[in-house]
JSON list of C-alpha atoms in Angstrom, two decimals:
[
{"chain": "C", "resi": 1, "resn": "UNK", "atom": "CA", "xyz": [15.89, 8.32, -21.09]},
{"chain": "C", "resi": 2, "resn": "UNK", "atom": "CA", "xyz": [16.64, 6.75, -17.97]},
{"chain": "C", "resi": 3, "resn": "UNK", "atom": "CA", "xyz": [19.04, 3.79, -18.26]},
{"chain": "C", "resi": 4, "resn": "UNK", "atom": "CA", "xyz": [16.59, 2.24, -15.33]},
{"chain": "C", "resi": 5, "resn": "UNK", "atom": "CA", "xyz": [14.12, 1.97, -18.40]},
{"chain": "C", "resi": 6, "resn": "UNK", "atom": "CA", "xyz": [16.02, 0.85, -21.47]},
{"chain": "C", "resi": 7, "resn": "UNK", "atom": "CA", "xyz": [13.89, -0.47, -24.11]},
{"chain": "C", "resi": 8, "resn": "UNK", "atom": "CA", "xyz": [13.82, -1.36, -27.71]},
{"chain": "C", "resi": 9, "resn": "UNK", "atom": "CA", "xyz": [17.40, -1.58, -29.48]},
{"chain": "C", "resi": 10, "resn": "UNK", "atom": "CA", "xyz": [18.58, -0.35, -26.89]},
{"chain": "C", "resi": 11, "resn": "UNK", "atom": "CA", "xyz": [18.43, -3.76, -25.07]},
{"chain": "C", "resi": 12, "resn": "UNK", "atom": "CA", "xyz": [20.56, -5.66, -27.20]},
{"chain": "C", "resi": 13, "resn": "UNK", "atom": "CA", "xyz": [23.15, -3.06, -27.54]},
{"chain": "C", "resi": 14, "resn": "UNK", "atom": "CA", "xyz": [27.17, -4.21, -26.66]},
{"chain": "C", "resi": 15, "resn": "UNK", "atom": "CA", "xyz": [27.13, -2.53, -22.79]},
{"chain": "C", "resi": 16, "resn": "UNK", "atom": "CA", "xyz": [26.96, -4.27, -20.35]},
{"chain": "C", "resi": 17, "resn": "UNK", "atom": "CA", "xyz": [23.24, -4.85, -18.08]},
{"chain": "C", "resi": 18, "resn": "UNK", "atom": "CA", "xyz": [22.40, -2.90, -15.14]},
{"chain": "C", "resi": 19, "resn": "UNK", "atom": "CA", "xyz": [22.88, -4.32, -11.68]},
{"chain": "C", "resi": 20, "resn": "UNK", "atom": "CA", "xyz": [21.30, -2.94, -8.93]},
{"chain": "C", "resi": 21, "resn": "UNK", "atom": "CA", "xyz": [22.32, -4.53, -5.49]},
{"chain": "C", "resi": 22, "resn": "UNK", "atom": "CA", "xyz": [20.51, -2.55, -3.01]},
{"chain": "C", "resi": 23, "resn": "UNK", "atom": "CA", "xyz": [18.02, 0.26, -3.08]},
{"chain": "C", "resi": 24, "resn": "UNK", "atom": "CA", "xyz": [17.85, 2.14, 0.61]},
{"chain": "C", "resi": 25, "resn": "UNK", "atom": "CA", "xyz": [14.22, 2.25, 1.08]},
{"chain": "C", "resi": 26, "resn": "UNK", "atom": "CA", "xyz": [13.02, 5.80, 2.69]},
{"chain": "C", "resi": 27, "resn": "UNK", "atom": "CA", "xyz": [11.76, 7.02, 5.84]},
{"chain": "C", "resi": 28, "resn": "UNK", "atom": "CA", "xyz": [9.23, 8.99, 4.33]},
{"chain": "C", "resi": 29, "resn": "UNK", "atom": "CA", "xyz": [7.85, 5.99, 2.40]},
{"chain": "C", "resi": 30, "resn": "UNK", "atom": "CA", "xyz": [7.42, 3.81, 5.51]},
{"chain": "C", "resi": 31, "resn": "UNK", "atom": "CA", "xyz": [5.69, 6.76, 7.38]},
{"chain": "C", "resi": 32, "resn": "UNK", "atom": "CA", "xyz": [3.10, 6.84, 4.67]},
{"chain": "C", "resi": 33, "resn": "UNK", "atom": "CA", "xyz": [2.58, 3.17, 4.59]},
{"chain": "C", "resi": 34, "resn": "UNK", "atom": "CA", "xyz": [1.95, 3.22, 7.72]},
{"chain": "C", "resi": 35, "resn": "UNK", "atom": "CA", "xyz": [0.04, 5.97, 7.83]},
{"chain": "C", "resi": 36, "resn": "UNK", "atom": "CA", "xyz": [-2.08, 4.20, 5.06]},
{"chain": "C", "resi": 37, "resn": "UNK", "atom": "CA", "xyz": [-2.40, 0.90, 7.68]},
{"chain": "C", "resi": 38, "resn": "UNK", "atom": "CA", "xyz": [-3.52, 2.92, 10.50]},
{"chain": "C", "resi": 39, "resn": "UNK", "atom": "CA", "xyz": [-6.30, 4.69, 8.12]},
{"chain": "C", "resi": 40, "resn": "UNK", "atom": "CA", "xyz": [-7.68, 1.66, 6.90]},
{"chain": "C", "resi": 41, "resn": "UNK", "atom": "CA", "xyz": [-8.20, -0.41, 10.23]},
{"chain": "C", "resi": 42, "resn": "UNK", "atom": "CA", "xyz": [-9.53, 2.95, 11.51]},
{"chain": "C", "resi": 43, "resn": "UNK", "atom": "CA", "xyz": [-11.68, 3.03, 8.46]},
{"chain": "C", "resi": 44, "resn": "UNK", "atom": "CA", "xyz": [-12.60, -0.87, 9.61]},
{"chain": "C", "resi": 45, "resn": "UNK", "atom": "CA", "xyz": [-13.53, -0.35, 13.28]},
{"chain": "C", "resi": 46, "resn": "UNK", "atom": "CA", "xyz": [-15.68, 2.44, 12.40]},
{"chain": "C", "resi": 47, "resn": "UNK", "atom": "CA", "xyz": [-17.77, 0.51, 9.99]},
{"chain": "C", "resi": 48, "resn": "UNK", "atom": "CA", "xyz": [-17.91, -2.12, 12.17]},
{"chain": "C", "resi": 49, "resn": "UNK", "atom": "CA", "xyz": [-18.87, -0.06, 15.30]},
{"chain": "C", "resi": 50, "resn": "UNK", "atom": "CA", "xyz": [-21.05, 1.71, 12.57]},
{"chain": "C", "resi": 51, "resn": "UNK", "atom": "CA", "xyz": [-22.56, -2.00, 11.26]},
{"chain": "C", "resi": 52, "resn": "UNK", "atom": "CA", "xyz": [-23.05, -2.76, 15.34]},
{"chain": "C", "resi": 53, "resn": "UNK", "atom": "CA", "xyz": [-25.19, 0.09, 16.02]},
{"chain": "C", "resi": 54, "resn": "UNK", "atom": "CA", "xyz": [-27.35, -0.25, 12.89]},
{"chain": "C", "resi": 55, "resn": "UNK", "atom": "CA", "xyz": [-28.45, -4.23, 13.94]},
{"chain": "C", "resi": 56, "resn": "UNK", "atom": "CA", "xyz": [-28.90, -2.84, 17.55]},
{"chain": "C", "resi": 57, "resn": "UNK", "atom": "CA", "xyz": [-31.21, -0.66, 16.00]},
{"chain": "C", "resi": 58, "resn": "UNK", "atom": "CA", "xyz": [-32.77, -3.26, 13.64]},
{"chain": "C", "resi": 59, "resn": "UNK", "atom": "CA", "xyz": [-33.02, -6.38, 15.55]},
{"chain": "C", "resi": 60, "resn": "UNK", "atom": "CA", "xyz": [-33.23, -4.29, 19.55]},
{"chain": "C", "resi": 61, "resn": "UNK", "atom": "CA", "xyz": [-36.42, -4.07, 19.68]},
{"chain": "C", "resi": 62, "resn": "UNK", "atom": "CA", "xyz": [-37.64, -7.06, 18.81]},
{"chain": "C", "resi": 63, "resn": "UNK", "atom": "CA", "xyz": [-35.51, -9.15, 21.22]},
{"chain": "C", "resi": 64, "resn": "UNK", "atom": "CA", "xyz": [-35.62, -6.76, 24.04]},
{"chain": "C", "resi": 65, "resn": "UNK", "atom": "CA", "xyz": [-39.15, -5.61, 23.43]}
]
């Protein structure tokens, strides 16, 4: 077992607690973060480009017609 995830007796025991001070956070981690930001507003301006054609379609001809 990891001692990252101590649990049951083991947390009572006589060592001493885990300190972590700093954890490097990865390239590779950020790049798919991003990766997953730049999906979803993609995602967004296609539904709302999508959203903009359909009331074009709905409400067009009766204000233009």
């Amino acid at each position: 077992m990891s001692q990252h995830n101590i649990s049951g007796s083991e947390v009572f025991g006589p060592k001493p607690g885990v300190m972590l001070r700093s954890v490097k956070t990865s390239g590779l981690r950020r790049q798919r973060a991003a990766r997953t930001w730049m999906a979803f507003i993609a995602g967004a301006i296609v539904a709302v480009g999508a959203g903009a054609v359909v009331m074009a379609a709905v409400f067009g001809p009766t204000l233009f017609g």
